[in-house]
Short mmCIF file of C-alpha atoms in Angstrom, two decimals:
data_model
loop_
_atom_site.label_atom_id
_atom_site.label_comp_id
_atom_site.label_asym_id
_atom_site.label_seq_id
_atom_site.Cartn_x
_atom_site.Cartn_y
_atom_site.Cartn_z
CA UNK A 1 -10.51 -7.43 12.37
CA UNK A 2 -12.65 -10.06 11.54
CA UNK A 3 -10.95 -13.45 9.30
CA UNK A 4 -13.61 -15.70 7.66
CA UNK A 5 -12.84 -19.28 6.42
CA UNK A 6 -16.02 -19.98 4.46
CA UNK A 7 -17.54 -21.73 7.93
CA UNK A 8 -16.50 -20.25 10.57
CA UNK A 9 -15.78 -16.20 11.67
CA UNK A 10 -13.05 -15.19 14.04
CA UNK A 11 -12.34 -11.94 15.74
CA UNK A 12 -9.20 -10.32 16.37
CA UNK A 13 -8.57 -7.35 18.76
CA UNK A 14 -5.70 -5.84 20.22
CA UNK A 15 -5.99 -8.09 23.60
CA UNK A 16 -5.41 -10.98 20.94
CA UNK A 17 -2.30 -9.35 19.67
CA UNK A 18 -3.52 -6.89 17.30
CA UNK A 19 -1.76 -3.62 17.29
CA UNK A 20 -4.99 -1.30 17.06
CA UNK A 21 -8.65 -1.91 16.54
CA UNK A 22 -9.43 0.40 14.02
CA UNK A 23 -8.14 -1.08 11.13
CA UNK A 24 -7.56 0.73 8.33
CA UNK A 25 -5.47 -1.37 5.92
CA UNK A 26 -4.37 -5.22 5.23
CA UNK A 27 -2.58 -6.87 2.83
CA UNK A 28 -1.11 -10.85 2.55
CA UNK A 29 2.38 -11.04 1.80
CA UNK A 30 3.98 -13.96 -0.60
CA UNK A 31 4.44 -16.35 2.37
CA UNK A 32 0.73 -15.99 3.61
CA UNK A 33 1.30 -13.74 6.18
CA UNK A 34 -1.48 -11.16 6.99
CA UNK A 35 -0.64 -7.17 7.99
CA UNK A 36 -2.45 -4.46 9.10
CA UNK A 37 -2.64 -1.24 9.49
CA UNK A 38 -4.51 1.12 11.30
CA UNK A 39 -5.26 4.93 12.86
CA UNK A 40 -2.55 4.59 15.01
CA UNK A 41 0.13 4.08 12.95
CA UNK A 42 1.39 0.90 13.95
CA UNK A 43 1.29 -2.38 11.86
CA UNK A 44 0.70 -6.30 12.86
CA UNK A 45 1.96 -8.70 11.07
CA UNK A 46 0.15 -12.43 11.59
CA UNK A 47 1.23 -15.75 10.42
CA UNK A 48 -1.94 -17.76 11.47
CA UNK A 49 -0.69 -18.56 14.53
CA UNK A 50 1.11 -15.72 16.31
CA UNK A 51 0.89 -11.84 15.90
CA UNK A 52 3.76 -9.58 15.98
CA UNK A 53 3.42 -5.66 16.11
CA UNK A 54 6.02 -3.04 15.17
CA UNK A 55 4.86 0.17 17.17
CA UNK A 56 5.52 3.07 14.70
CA UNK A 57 7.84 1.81 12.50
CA UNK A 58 10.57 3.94 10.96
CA UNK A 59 8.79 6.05 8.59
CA UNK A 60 5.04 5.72 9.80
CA UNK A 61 3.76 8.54 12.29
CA UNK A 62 0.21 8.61 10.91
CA UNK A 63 -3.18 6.86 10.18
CA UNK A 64 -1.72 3.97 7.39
CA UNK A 65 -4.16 4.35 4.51
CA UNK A 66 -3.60 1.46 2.07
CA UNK A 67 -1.04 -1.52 1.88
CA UNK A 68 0.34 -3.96 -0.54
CA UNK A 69 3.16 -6.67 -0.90
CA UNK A 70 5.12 -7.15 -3.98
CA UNK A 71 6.83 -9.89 -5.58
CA UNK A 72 10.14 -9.50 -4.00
CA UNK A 73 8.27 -9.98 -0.88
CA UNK A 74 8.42 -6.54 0.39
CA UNK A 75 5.25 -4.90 2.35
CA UNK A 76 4.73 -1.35 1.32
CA UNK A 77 2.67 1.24 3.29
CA UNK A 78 0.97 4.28 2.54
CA UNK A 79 0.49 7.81 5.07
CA UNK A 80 -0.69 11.22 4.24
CA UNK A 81 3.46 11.70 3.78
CA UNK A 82 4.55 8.83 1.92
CA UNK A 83 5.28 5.66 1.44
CA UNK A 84 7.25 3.01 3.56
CA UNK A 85 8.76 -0.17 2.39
CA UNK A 86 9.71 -2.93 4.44
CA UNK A 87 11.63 -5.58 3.39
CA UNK A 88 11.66 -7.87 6.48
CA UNK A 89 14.37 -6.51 8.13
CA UNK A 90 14.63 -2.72 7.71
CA UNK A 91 12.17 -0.02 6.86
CA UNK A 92 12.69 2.85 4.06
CA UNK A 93 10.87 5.38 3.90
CA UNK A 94 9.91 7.32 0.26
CA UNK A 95 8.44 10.69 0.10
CA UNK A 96 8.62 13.35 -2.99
CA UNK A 97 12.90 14.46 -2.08
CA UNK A 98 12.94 10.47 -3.79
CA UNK A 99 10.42 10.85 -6.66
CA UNK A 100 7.27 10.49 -5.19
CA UNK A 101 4.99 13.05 -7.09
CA UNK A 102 3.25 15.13 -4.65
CA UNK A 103 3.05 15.05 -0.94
CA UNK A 104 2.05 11.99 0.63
CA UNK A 105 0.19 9.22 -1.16
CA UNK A 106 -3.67 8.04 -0.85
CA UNK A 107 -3.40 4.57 -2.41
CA UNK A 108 -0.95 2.10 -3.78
CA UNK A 109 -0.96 -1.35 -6.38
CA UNK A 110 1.33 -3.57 -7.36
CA UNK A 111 1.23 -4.12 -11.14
CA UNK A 112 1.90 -7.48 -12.92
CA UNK A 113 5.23 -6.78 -13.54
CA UNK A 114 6.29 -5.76 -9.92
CA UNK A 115 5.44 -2.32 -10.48
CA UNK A 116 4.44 -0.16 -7.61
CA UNK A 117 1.88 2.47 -8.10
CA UNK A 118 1.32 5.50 -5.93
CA UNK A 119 -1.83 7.53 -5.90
CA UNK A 120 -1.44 11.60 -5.01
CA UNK A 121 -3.01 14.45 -5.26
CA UNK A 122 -0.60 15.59 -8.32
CA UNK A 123 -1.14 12.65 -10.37
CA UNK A 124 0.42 8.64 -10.42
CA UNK A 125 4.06 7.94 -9.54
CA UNK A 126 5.33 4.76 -10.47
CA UNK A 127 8.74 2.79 -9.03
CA UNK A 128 10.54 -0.02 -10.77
CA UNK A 129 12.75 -0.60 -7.86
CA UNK A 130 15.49 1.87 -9.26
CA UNK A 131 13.79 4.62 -11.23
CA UNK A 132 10.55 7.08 -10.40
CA UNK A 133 8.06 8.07 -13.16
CA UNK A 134 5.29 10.22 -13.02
CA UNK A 135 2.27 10.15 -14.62
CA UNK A 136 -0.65 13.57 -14.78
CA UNK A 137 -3.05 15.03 -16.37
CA UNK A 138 -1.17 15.68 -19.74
CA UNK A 139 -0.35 12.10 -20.07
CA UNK A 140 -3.94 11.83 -20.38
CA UNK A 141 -5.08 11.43 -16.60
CA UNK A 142 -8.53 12.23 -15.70
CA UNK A 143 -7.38 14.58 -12.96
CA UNK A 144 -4.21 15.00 -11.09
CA UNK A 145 -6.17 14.39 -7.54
CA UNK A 146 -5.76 10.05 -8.00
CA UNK A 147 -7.28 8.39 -4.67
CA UNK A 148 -7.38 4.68 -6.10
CA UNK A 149 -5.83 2.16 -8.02
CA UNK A 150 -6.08 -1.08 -8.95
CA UNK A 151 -4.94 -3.73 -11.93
CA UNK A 152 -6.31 -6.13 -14.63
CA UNK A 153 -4.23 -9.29 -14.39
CA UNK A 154 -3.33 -7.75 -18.16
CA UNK A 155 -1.46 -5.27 -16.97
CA UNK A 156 -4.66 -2.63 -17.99
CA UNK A 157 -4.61 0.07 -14.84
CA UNK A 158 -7.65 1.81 -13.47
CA UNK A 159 -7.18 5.10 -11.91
CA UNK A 160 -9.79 6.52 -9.68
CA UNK A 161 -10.06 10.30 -8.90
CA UNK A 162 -11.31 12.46 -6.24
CA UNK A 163 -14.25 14.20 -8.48
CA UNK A 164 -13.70 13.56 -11.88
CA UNK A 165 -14.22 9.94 -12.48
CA UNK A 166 -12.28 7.17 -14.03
CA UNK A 167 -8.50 6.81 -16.04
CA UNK A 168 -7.76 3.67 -17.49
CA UNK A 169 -4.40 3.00 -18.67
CA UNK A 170 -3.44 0.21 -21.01
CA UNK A 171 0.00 -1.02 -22.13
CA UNK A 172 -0.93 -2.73 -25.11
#
């Protein structure tokens, strides 16, 4: 992984600390810290200064596809077969016996009310913390197959699908 400070770039690699080389994921959490994720399955976590690595945390057996933190300060991550939450002490682990729609997950965002999003292959499932909702084609989806979302500081969401094009989802 590469970090660039507007001057100066700087390489990272797993004889620095970094947990694999092929990285396939990163996200900052609230107190600046960078993680990433990669083919392996295992995540760094770096706080400027020193790395730390958690070698297939509880939960994660597969390539991590996407991450994101959200404002509790959790750091959630995304495999072929779910979604895994860490809160800085212990790992939980979500998959569709808890309410994720569909198996596994492609992509995740946090909305700007704390909201995660999780993109399947059988549509958007949302989690508030306590309760699951799911979201498909006949609530107006594009296409069930969802491999990408992201968020207007609104709250307007943008859903992005395998073959089919473009949702957008507002909540005004």
């Amino acid at each position: 992984v590469v970090k660039y400070d507007g001057t100066e770039w700087v390489s990272y690699t797993e004889s620095d600390g970094l947990a694999c080389d092929t990285v396939t994921a990163m996200t900052e959490d609230l107190n600046g810290n960078m993680w990433f994720g990669g083919l392996s399955g295992d995540v760094s976590k770096f706080d400027g200064t020193t790395w730390k690595v958690f070698t297939r945390p509880s939960g994660i057996r597969e390539i991590i596809l996407d991450m994101a933190a959200d404002p509790e300060g959790n750091v959630w991550f995304i495999t072929g077969s779910g979604a895994t939450m860490y809160d800085g002490s212990r790992w939980r682990k979500y998959d569709e016996t808890d309410g994720l729609g569909g198996y596994g997950a492609s992509a995740l965002a946090v909305d700007p009310e704390g909201k995660k999003w999780f993109a399947t292959m059988n549509g958007v499932s949302v989690f508030d913390d306590q309760v699951w909702t799911y979201y498909s084609q006949e609530d107006g989806l594009i296409s069930n197959d969802i491999i990408s979302i992201a968020f207007e500081p609104d709250g307007t969401g943008w859903f992005g699908s395998g073959y089919y094009g473009l949702s957008g989802l507002s909540f005004e």
